[in-house]
Amino acid sequence: MGIQQLVFLVVSAAVFFIAFKKYKQIYRNIFLGKPQIISDHKNERWKNVILVAFGQKKMFKNFIPAIFHLFIYVAFLLTQIELIEILLDGILGKHRIFAEMLGGFYTFLLNSIEVLSLLALVATFVFLYRRNLLKIPRFVKSELNGWPKLDANLILIGEIFLVTGIFLMNSSDGLLQKMDTSHYPFTGDLVISSVAGSLFLSDLDINTLQMLERTGWWLHLFVVYGFILYLPYSKHFHVFLAFPNVYFSRLEPRGEMENMPAIMNEVKGMFGLPVETTQDGQGDVNMDFGAKDVFDFSWKTILDAYSCTECGRCTAVCPANLTGKKLSPRKILMDIRDRATEIGDNIDSGKKEFFSEGENTGDPEYFRKNYNDGKNLFSYISREEIHACTTCNACVEACPVLINPLEPILELRRYEILSESAGPPDWVPMFTAMENGGCVWQMPEEREKWRTEIGSPS
Amino acid sequence: MAEATAEGFVPEILFWVGCSGSFDARAQKVTKTFAELLIKCKIPFAILGNEEQCTGDPARRAGNEFVFQMLALQNIQTLNMYGVTKIVTACPHCFNTLKNEYPALGGNYEVVHHTTFLQSLFNEGKLQVKGGSFKGKKITYHDSCYLGRINGIYEAPRQLLEALEVDLIEMKRCKTNGLCCGAGGAQMFKEDEPGQKRINVERAEEIVETGAGIVAANCPFGITMVTDGMKAKDKQDDILVYDISELILQAGLEIQK
């Protein structure tokens, strides 16, 4: 076994071990949310995955970013083939294992990867420009200050290194093929690296070229491993989660808020109506309603939060945000994610102070009942934010990966009104009028007064 | 409805008037207009009158599920008692709640928004819409969130405007991208949160930009908010806000015998 092969195996094992632990932690964090079975309408769900996730349908509401994002996305998908080759070469100590297996198709494949990588590189510079110089409103909102802004730039810089690695590897390899045919299988002429090679590398000797080829190879691999380890800390986790998130996205009519059977049954009981006992949540008076923390949301909402790319299309169309109110749907999602991560980290710290009682069984149900760090989501999200929502669904419509920012806002409102009996004081007279007079306003007149002013209907 | 039942008369539709349609002076006009159109088209209809209560939409969206359930369950009892099968309403918020939220509580009806209903009357030839005074006039249309983005109804109201032969000028933010008027989610019943601008003013500015003289609307909240926005821009005399049913009635009707 060569030294390179050994280093490769050790590094790879370490990377996958660390990544596995971290990814498992996020999986656990998502299921800190309440259980919800989503197994209906499989065909419609797959259709969404194909159109919205793979097909990027919603991205194309906004053509310019969509086309550049498409370059990076397709390059990302296609480069996976090259990555598989790199991994196989690394494990087996071979060089370009696919070259002989695939023949002419290999040349076509590498050329496709090269063209897309160049397009992706252009897209990367366009995105750096859009984020840092163009001052697009959705990229300069306060919730992006600090880490989110740096995160967005870091991945773009990583992308530049990745593409550099590919071209460095391919162009030096192309020259080496002419010098040492036994070690460097023929790949066919590659459209970009052959030009780059003859422009920049043609005067170099075989040793330098070999070193450059290895540098490109390892650079590519290290950037990929870097991404794998970095993604769980980044908004770029969407490259994985966008797909399941789209699959599990809500299919109910947008205008339907989730029913609360516990309250329905209590009110039915009050009116002497028959109560269906099969429904869950039988009038437990001590129960909290709505959501005050991540434990109270469906796991799907936490998945939404971890899938968010912080692109801000939701915030850019939010009427409240557009008119200077504090509400930003993107921030709500980011807060839910950050809170879930905070809880997850505290749980993993193993400190007893975060648990009120009992033995930590690692079960989400145990955390839900016993976790307490003196904080909740309202430590992140102010009342002002949730009060500003008009439920217009513009954010829901805007999200390219079918995140629903409205649901958690309404769940927080439910907690505030039902469990805390708080909320905007302006709403109190409305509730009173509705309860007492069946109308949003306290009205002294009759409902059908207008009738006397036209020809009488039945 | 009570009288109709007593007389053994089964109306084709129940006209759900809603709180705004019943009590708000401006929305009352729309109610009367739509009732007049129904009478002229000889569509037998009934109202619940004092037996109608708020659908509970603003309470539910404010977070008060308790009040919502109280109202919804009472309304469903009333509707089921009269054996109502088809409901038409001029309020997209009532429309949405009746259509999408009452089924889970045991209220299943065919629910139609009045613009869709008028459009089907027009398609069936029962309602002859003509251009009249609006022919060639610059008119813009405000998609309400609860009819448009939330229930996907963009075309029925536009087809009515087309039948009126107006020069429809779309706003930049229309259809799926339509901008809210600022009233939904029980915002209608509270002061705005601190900000730089009211949402209806933002919408009003966009309306002014179109150069239209009339805004066609489909929602009582929308009419209130947009009208207030026009006042804020001092354009209340130049740009008038009407419900689509009002435009149809004003243009004049030819009633099929």
Coordinates of C-alpha atoms in Angstrom, one line a residue, chain A residues 61 253-261 263-271 273 276 279 316-326 383-398 406 409-410 413-418 424-441 443-451 453-458, chain B residues 1 3-4 7 9 15 17-24 28 31-33 35-36 39 45-71 73-74 77 93 96-97 100-101 104-105 145-146 149-151 154 173 176-180 182-200 202 221:
Chain A
K61 CA -39.8 32.7 -10.6
P253 CA -55.1 23.7 1.3
R254 CA -53.1 26.8 2.1
G255 CA -56.1 28.4 3.8
E256 CA -56.6 25.5 6.2
M257 CA -55.1 26.0 9.6
E258 CA -54.5 22.7 11.4
N259 CA -57.5 21.8 13.5
M260 CA -57.2 21.5 17.3
P261 CA -59.3 18.5 18.2
I263 CA -60.4 22.4 21.9
M264 CA -63.0 21.4 19.4
N265 CA -64.1 18.6 21.7
E266 CA -64.1 20.8 24.7
V267 CA -66.4 23.3 22.9
K268 CA -68.5 20.5 21.5
G269 CA -68.9 19.3 25.1
M270 CA -69.9 22.8 26.2
F271 CA -72.6 22.9 23.5
L273 CA -72.7 18.1 20.9
E276 CA -65.9 11.7 18.9
Q279 CA -59.8 11.8 18.2
A316 CA -38.4 40.0 0.2
V317 CA -42.2 39.5 -0.4
C318 CA -43.4 39.8 3.2
P319 CA -45.7 42.8 3.3
A320 CA -44.9 43.4 7.0
N321 CA -41.1 43.3 6.3
L322 CA -41.5 45.4 3.2
T323 CA -43.1 48.2 5.2
G324 CA -40.4 48.2 7.9
K325 CA -42.0 45.9 10.5
K326 CA -39.7 43.6 12.5
R383 CA -44.0 39.3 20.2
E384 CA -43.8 42.2 17.8
E385 CA -42.6 39.9 15.0
I386 CA -45.4 37.3 15.3
H387 CA -48.1 40.0 15.7
A388 CA -47.1 41.7 12.4
C389 CA -48.1 38.7 10.2
T390 CA -51.1 39.2 7.9
T391 CA -51.2 35.5 7.0
C392 CA -51.0 36.5 3.3
N393 CA -49.0 33.4 2.4
A394 CA -46.6 35.3 0.2
C395 CA -43.7 33.7 2.1
V396 CA -45.2 30.2 1.6
E397 CA -45.6 30.9 -2.2
A398 CA -42.0 32.3 -2.4
L406 CA -46.5 30.7 8.3
I409 CA -45.9 31.9 13.4
L410 CA -49.5 30.9 13.9
R413 CA -49.7 33.0 18.3
R414 CA -51.8 30.1 19.5
Y415 CA -49.5 29.6 22.5
E416 CA -49.6 33.3 23.3
I417 CA -53.4 33.6 23.2
L418 CA -54.5 30.1 24.5
P424 CA -52.2 42.3 21.4
P425 CA -54.6 44.2 23.6
D426 CA -56.5 45.4 20.5
W427 CA -57.7 41.9 19.9
V428 CA -59.5 41.7 23.2
P429 CA -62.6 43.6 22.2
M430 CA -62.7 41.6 19.0
F431 CA -62.7 38.3 20.9
T432 CA -65.3 39.6 23.3
A433 CA -67.5 40.9 20.5
M434 CA -67.2 37.5 18.7
E435 CA -67.9 35.5 21.8
N436 CA -70.9 37.6 22.9
G437 CA -72.4 38.8 19.7
G438 CA -71.1 36.5 17.0
C439 CA -69.6 39.4 15.2
V440 CA -66.1 41.0 15.0
W441 CA -67.5 44.3 16.1
M443 CA -72.9 46.0 16.9
P444 CA -76.2 47.2 18.3
E445 CA -78.0 46.7 15.0
E446 CA -79.5 43.7 13.3
R447 CA -77.4 41.7 10.9
E448 CA -80.1 41.9 8.2
K449 CA -80.8 45.6 8.4
W450 CA -79.4 46.1 4.8
R451 CA -82.2 43.9 3.6
E453 CA -83.0 48.8 1.7
I454 CA -83.4 46.5 -1.4
G455 CA -86.1 44.3 -2.8
S456 CA -86.7 41.6 -0.2
P457 CA -85.0 38.3 -0.8
S458 CA -86.3 35.2 0.9
Chain B
M1 CA -83.6 31.2 5.8
E3 CA -88.8 32.2 6.7
A4 CA -87.9 30.2 3.6
E7 CA -92.7 28.4 3.6
F9 CA -89.1 27.0 -0.2
F15 CA -75.7 34.0 0.5
V17 CA -73.1 38.0 4.1
G18 CA -70.3 38.1 6.7
C19 CA -69.7 40.7 9.4
S20 CA -68.4 43.4 7.0
G21 CA -71.1 42.8 4.5
S22 CA -73.7 43.1 7.3
F23 CA -72.4 46.1 9.3
D24 CA -69.6 48.0 7.5
Q28 CA -73.1 46.8 2.9
T31 CA -73.9 43.2 -0.2
K32 CA -76.9 45.1 -1.6
T33 CA -75.4 45.1 -5.1
A35 CA -78.3 40.7 -3.8
E36 CA -79.7 42.9 -6.5
I39 CA -82.6 39.0 -7.9
F45 CA -81.3 32.7 -2.5
A46 CA -81.6 33.0 1.2
I47 CA -79.6 34.5 4.0
L48 CA -79.2 33.4 7.6
G49 CA -79.9 36.9 8.8
N50 CA -79.4 37.1 12.6
E51 CA -78.6 33.4 12.7
E52 CA -75.4 34.0 10.9
Q53 CA -72.3 34.6 13.0
C54 CA -68.7 35.5 12.2
T55 CA -67.0 32.4 10.6
G56 CA -64.3 32.8 13.2
D57 CA -61.5 33.5 10.7
P58 CA -59.9 36.4 12.5
A59 CA -60.1 34.6 15.9
R60 CA -58.4 31.5 14.5
R61 CA -55.7 33.5 12.8
A62 CA -55.1 35.6 15.9
G63 CA -54.5 32.3 17.7
N64 CA -57.8 32.1 19.6
E65 CA -58.9 28.6 18.6
F66 CA -61.5 28.6 21.4
V67 CA -63.5 31.5 20.0
F68 CA -63.1 30.1 16.5
Q69 CA -64.5 26.7 17.5
M70 CA -67.4 28.3 19.3
L71 CA -68.5 30.3 16.3
L73 CA -69.6 24.9 15.5
Q74 CA -72.6 27.1 16.0
Q77 CA -75.2 23.5 13.4
H93 CA -62.0 35.3 4.3
N96 CA -61.8 30.4 2.8
T97 CA -62.9 29.4 6.3
N100 CA -61.3 24.8 3.8
E101 CA -61.7 24.8 7.6
A104 CA -62.7 19.2 9.6
L105 CA -65.4 20.3 12.0
C145 CA -54.6 37.0 -0.7
Y146 CA -57.5 34.7 0.4
R149 CA -52.7 33.1 -3.5
I150 CA -54.5 31.1 -0.9
N151 CA -57.3 29.6 -3.0
Y154 CA -57.1 34.5 -10.3
R173 CA -47.2 42.5 -8.0
T176 CA -49.4 34.7 -7.2
N177 CA -47.2 37.7 -6.3
G178 CA -50.0 39.9 -5.3
L179 CA -49.3 42.2 -2.4
C180 CA -51.4 42.0 0.7
G182 CA -52.5 44.5 5.2
A183 CA -55.8 43.4 6.8
G184 CA -55.5 39.6 6.9
G185 CA -54.6 37.5 9.9
A186 CA -56.8 39.8 12.1
Q187 CA -54.6 42.8 11.4
M188 CA -57.8 44.6 10.4
F189 CA -58.7 44.7 14.1
K190 CA -55.5 46.0 15.6
E191 CA -53.0 48.8 15.2
D192 CA -50.0 48.1 13.0
E193 CA -46.8 47.0 14.6
P194 CA -44.1 49.7 14.5
G195 CA -42.7 50.2 11.0
Q196 CA -42.0 52.7 8.3
K197 CA -45.2 52.5 6.4
R198 CA -48.6 51.0 6.4
I199 CA -49.1 48.1 4.0
N200 CA -52.1 49.6 2.4
E202 CA -47.4 50.5 -0.1
F221 CA -61.2 44.3 3.8

